[in-house]
Every structure is written in structure tokens, then in C-alpha cells.
mmCIF file of C-alpha atoms and ligand atoms in Angstrom:
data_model
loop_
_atom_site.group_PDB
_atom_site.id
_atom_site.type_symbol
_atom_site.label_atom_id
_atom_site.label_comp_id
_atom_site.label_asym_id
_atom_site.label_seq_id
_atom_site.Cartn_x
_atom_site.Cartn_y
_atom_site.Cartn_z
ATOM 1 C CA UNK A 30 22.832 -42.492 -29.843
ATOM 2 C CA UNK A 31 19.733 -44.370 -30.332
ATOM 3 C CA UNK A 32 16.199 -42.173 -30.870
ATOM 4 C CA UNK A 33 14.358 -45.258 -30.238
ATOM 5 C CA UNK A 34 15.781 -46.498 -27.023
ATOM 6 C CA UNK A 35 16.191 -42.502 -25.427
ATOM 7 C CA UNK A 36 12.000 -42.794 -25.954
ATOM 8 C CA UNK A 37 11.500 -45.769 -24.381
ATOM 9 C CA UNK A 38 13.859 -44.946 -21.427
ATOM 10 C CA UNK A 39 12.442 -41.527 -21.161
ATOM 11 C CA UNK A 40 9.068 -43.740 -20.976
ATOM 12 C CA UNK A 41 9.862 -46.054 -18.142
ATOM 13 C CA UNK A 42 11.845 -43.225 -16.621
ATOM 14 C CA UNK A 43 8.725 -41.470 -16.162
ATOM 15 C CA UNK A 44 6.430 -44.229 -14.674
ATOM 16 C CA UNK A 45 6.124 -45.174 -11.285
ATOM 17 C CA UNK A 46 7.444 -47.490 -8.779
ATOM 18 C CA UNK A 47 4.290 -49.683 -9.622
ATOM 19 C CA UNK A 48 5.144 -52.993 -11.472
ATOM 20 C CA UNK A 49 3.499 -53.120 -14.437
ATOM 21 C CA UNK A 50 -0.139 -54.774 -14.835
ATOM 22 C CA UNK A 51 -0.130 -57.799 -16.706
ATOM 23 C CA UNK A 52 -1.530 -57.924 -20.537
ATOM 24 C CA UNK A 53 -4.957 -59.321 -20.859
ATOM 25 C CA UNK A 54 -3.069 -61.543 -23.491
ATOM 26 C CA UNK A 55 -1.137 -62.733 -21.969
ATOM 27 C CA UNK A 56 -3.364 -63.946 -18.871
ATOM 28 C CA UNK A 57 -5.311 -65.640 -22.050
ATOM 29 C CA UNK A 58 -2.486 -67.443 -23.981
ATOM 30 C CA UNK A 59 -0.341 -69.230 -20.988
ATOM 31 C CA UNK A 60 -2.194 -72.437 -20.348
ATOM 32 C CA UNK A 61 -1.989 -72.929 -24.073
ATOM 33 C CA UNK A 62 1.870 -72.414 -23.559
ATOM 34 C CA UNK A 63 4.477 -75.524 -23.239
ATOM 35 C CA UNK A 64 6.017 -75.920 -19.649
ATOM 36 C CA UNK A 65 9.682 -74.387 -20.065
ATOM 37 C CA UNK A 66 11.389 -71.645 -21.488
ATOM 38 C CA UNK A 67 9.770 -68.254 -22.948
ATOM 39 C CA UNK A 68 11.759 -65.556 -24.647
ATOM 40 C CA UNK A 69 9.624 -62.201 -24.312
ATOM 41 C CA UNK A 70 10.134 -60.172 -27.460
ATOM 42 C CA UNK A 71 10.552 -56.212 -26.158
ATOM 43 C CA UNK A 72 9.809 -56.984 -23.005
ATOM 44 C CA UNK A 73 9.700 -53.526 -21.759
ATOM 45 C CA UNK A 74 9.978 -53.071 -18.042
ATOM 46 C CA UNK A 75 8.474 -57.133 -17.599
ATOM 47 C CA UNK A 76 4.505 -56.731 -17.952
ATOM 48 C CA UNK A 77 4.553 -60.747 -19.207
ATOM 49 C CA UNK A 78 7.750 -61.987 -18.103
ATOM 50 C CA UNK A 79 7.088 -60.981 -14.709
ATOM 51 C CA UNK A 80 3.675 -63.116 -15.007
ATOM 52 C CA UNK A 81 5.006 -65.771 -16.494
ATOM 53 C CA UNK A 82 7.812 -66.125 -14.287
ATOM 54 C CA UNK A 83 5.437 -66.662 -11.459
ATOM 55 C CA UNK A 84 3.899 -69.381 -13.463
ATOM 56 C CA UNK A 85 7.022 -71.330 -12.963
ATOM 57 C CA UNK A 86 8.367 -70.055 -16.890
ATOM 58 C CA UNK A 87 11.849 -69.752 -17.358
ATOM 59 C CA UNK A 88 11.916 -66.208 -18.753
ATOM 60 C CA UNK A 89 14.443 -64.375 -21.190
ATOM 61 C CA UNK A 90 13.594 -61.148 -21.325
ATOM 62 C CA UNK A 91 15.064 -58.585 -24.435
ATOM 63 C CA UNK A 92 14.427 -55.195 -25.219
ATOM 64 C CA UNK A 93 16.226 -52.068 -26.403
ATOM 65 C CA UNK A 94 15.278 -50.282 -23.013
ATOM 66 C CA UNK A 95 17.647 -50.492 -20.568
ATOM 67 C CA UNK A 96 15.706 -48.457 -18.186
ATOM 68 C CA UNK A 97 13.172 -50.874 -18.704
ATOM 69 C CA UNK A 98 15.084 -53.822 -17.816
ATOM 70 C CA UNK A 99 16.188 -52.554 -15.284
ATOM 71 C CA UNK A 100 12.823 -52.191 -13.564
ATOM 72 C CA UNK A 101 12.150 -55.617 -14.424
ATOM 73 C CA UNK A 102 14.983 -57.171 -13.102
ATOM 74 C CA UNK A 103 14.341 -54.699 -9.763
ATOM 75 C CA UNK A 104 10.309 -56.025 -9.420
ATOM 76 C CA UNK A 105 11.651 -59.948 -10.406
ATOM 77 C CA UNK A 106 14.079 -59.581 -7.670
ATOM 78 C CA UNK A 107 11.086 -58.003 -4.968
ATOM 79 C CA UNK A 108 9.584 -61.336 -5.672
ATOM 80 C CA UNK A 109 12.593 -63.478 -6.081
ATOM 81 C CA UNK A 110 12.128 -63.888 -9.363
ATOM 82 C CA UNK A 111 14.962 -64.618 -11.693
ATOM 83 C CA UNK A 112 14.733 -63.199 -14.822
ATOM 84 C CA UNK A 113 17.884 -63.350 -17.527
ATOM 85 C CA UNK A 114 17.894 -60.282 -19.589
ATOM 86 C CA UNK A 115 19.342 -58.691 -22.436
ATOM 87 C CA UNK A 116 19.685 -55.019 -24.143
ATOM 88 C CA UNK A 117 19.688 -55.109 -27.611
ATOM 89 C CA UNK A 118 18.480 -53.567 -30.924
ATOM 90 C CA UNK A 119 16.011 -56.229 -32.214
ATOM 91 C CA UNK A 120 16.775 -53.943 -35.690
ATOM 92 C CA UNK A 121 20.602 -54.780 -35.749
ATOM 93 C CA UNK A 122 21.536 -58.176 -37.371
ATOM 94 C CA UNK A 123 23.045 -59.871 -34.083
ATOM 95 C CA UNK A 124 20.221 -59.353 -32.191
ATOM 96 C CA UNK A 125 19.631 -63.148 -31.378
ATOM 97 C CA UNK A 126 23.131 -64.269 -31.241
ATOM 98 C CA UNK A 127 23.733 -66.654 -28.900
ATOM 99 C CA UNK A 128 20.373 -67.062 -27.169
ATOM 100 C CA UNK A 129 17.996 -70.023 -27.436
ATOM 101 C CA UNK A 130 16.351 -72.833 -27.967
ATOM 102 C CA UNK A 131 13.441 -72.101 -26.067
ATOM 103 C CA UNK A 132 10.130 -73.285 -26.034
ATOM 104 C CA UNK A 133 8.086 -70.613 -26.165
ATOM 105 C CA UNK A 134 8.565 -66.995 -27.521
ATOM 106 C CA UNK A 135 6.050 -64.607 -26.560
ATOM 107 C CA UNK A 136 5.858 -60.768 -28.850
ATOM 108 C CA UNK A 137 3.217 -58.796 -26.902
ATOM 109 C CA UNK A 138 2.409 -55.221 -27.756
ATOM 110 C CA UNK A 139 5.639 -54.642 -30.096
ATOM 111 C CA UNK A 140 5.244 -55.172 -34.103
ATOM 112 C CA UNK A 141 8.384 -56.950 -35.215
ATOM 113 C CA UNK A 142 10.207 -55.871 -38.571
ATOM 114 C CA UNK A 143 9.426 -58.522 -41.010
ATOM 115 C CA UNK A 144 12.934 -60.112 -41.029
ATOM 116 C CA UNK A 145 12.390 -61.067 -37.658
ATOM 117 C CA UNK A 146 9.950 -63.522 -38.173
ATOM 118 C CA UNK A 147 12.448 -66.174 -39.707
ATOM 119 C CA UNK A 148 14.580 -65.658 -37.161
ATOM 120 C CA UNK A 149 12.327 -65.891 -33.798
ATOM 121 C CA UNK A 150 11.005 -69.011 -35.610
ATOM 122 C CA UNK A 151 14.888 -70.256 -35.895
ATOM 123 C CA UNK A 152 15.073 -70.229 -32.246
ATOM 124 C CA UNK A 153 11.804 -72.422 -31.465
ATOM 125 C CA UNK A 154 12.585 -76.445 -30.495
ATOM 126 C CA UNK A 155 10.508 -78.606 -33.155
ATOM 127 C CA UNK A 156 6.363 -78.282 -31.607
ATOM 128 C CA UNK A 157 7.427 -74.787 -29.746
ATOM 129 C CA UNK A 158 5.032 -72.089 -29.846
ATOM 130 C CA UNK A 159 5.228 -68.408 -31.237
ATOM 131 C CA UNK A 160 2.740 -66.089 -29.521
ATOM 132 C CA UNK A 161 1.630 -62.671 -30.576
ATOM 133 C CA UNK A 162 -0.368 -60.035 -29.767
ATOM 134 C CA UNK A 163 -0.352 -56.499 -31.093
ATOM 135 C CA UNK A 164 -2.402 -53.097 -32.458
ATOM 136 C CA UNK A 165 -4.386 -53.770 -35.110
ATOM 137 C CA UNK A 166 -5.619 -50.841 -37.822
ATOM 138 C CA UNK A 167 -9.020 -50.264 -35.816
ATOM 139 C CA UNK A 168 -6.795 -48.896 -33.066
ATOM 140 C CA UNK A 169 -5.407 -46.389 -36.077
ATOM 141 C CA UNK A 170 -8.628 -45.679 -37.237
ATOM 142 C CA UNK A 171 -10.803 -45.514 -33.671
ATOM 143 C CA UNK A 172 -7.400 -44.256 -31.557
ATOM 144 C CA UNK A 173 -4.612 -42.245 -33.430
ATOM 145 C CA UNK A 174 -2.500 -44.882 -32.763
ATOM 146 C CA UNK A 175 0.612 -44.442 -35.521
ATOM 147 C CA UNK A 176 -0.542 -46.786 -38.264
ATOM 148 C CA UNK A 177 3.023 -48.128 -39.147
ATOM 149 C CA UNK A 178 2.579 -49.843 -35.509
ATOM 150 C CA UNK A 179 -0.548 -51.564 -36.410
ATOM 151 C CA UNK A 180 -0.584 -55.152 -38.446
ATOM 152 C CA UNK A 181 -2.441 -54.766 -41.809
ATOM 153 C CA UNK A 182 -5.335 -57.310 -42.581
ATOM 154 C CA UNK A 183 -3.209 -60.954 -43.684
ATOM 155 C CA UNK A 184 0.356 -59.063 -43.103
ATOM 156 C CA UNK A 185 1.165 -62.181 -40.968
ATOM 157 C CA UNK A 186 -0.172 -64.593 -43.637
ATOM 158 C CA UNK A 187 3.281 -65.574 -45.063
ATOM 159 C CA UNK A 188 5.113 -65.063 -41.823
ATOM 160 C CA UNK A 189 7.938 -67.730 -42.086
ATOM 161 C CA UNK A 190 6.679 -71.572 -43.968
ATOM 162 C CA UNK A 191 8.293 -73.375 -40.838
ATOM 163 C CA UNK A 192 5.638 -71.937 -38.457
ATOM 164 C CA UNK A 193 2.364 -73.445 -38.861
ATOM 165 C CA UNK A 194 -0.896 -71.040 -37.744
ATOM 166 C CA UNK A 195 -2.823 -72.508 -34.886
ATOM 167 C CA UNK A 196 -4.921 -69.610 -33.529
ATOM 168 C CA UNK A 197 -5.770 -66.496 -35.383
ATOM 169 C CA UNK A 198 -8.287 -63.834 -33.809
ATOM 170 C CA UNK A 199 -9.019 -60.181 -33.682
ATOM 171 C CA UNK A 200 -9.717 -58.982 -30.267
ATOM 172 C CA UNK A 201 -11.190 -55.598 -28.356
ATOM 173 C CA UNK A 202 -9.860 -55.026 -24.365
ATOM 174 C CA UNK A 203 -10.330 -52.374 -22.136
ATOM 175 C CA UNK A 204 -11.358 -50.119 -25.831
ATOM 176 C CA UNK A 205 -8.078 -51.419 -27.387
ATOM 177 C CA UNK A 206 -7.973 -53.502 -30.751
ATOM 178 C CA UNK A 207 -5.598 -56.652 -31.410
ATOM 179 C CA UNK A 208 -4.698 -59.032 -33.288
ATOM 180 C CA UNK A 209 -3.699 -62.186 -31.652
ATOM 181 C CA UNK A 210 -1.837 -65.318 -33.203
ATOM 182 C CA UNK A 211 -0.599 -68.885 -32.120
ATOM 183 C CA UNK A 212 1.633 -70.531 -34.220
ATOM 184 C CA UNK A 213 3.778 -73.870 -33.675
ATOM 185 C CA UNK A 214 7.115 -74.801 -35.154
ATOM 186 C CA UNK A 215 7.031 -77.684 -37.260
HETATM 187 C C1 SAM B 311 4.589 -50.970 -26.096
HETATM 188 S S1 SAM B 311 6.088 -51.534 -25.325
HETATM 189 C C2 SAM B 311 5.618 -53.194 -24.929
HETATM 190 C C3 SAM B 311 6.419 -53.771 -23.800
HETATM 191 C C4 SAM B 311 5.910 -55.140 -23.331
HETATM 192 N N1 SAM B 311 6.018 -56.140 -24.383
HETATM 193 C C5 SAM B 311 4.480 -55.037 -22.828
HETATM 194 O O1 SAM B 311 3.570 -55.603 -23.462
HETATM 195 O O2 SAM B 311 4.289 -54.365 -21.813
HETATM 196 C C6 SAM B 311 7.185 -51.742 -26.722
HETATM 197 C C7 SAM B 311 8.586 -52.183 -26.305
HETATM 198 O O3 SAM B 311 9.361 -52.385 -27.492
HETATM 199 C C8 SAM B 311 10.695 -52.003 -27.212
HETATM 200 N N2 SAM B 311 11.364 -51.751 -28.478
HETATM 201 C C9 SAM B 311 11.027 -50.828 -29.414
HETATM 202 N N3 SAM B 311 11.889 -50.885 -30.449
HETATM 203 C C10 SAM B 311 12.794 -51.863 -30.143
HETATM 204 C C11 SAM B 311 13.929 -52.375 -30.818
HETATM 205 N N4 SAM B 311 14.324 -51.915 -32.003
HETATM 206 N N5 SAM B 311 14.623 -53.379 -30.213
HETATM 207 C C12 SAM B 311 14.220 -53.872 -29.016
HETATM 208 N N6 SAM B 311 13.164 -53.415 -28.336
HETATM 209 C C13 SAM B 311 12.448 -52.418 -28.896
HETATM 210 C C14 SAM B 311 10.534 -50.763 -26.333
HETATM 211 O O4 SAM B 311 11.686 -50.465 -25.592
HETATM 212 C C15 SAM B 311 9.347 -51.152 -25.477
HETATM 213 O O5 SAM B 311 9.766 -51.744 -24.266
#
């Protein structure tokens, strides 16, 4: 039994037969993406892979939920879109195993543990690109949005010495606060 992944199937459960809108973020960051693959970090029920998929990305999508995977690989295959999925614990140590190179990983609205950095970066080909966007503490402070969610001013500054920082901005949508970052492999 997993507390994390009954919420987040309880979640997706609960919402409708709607596919998911797709993050402002990621409608920003794809042109500066490399044609090819994209893992997408906790993909959820497919708000970016499904978006990039249309784009012509070849999408991996992983995520603890697999409630919401399932309704990702139900609204890829309304659009005959494929998808390749997997359910795992991005918390357990063989989270990872066996998937990769790719050419793009995409985090979106999910704050990784820091031991997850090295290893996302691990999995980038030399010149592939790392792209993030999540809560930062003004959606704490303005929203009630659980602080231990929320990146810290400079908590990314020492991510992992093999990805270099291209892009670094904090950002306000739709009343929501961000931080958004680009980094390349070297
Ligand atoms: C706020 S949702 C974001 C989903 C998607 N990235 C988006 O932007 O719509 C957070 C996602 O993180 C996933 N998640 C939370 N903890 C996880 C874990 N330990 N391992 C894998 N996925 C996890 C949840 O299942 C959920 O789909």
C-alpha cells in the first residue's frame, strides 16, 4: 500500500472524461526542445505528453498513478497517439532502470526529491535538455499551497555539475507562481 499513489488515483478517479488542458509551460518551452525523444517526469494522466506527442515527440510517460496512466494512454489512443508508459515510484531506487537515452526530459508541476536530479541528468544524450517547471514559495505564501512542494529561492543552484543552466525565470499564470528552468547536458 502506497498513501501517495491511493491520492493521486483517488485524484484522477474523480475527474472527468475531459483530457487534460495543456500547461502554459509547456506550450512555452517546446520549440526550444530538440526533435526526438521526451521522458515526462510524473506525467499524471498526460497534460504534456499528450501535447507533445502531437508535436511529433516521442513520449515516455512515468508516474506513480496508474489511474492516471491509464487515462493517458485512453486520450493518446482517441487520437492515435502512442504513448509508452510506465508505473513507478520515482522515490524507490530502480525507478529509471532500464529506460533512456532520450533527448529531452520534461518535470512539469511535480518537485523531484533531490537525488533525482543526478539521475534524470544520467539519462540525457550529450546537448539534451532538462526542462522544469514547478510551485514556487509565492504560491505558499499567496495560495496555501503545502510549502514542502514549492522550490526554495537557489534550491536548484547545485542541481547536478553535468547540467549546465540555460534559462532560469520566475513566472505568474492564470494567479499561479513558478519557477521555470532550462538546462543542457554537457
Ligand atoms: C500535480 S501532478 C502533475 C502531473 C503532470 N506533470 C501535469 O503537469 O499535469 C503530480 C504528479 O506527480 C505524481 N507523483 C507524485 N509522487 C510521485 C512519485 N513518488 N513517483 C511518481 N510519480 C509521483 C502524481 O501521481 C501526479 O500525477
Amino acid at each position: 500500500m502506497n498513501a501517495v499513489r491511493d491520492k493521486w488515483n483517488r485524484r484522477y478517479e474523480a475527474r472527468s472524461h475531459a483530457p487534460p488542458a495543456t500547461p502554459a509551460f509547456v506550450t512555452h518551452i517546446a520549440p526550444s526542445l530538440k526533435p526526438g525523444t521526451v521522458l515526462d517526469v510524473a506525467a499524471g494522466d498526460g497534460a504534456a505528453s499528450l501535447a507533445l506527442a502531437r508535436l511529433g515527440f516521442v513520449v515516455t510517460a512515468i508516474d506513480i498513478s496508474e489511474v492516471g496512466l491509464s487515462r493517458l494512454e485512453d486520450f493518446a489512443a482517441r487520437e492515435r497517439l502512442t504513448i509508452q508508459t510506465r508505473c513507478c515510484d520515482l522515490e524507490q531506487p530502480d525507478r529509471l532502470d532500464g529506460l533512456g537515452p532520450f533527448d529531452n526530459i520534461l518535470v512539469c508541476r511535480y518537485k523531484p526529491e533531490p537525488a533525482l536530479w543526478p539521475a534524470l541528468a544520467a539519462m540525457l544524450v550529450h546537448g539534451g535538455l532538462l526542462a522544469f517547471s514547478t510551485f514556487n514559495l509565492q504560491q505558499h505564501e499567496l495560495h496555501g499551497f503545502p510549502a514542502r512542494f514549492c522550490l526554495q529561492p537557489g534550491e536548484l543552484k547545485a542541481i547536478d555539475p553535468s547540467l549546465e543552466r540555460l534559462r532560469c525565470q520566475s513566472v505568474s499564470r492564470a494567479g499561479d507562481y513558478f519557477d521555470d528552468y532550462l538546462f543542457r547536458r554537457r
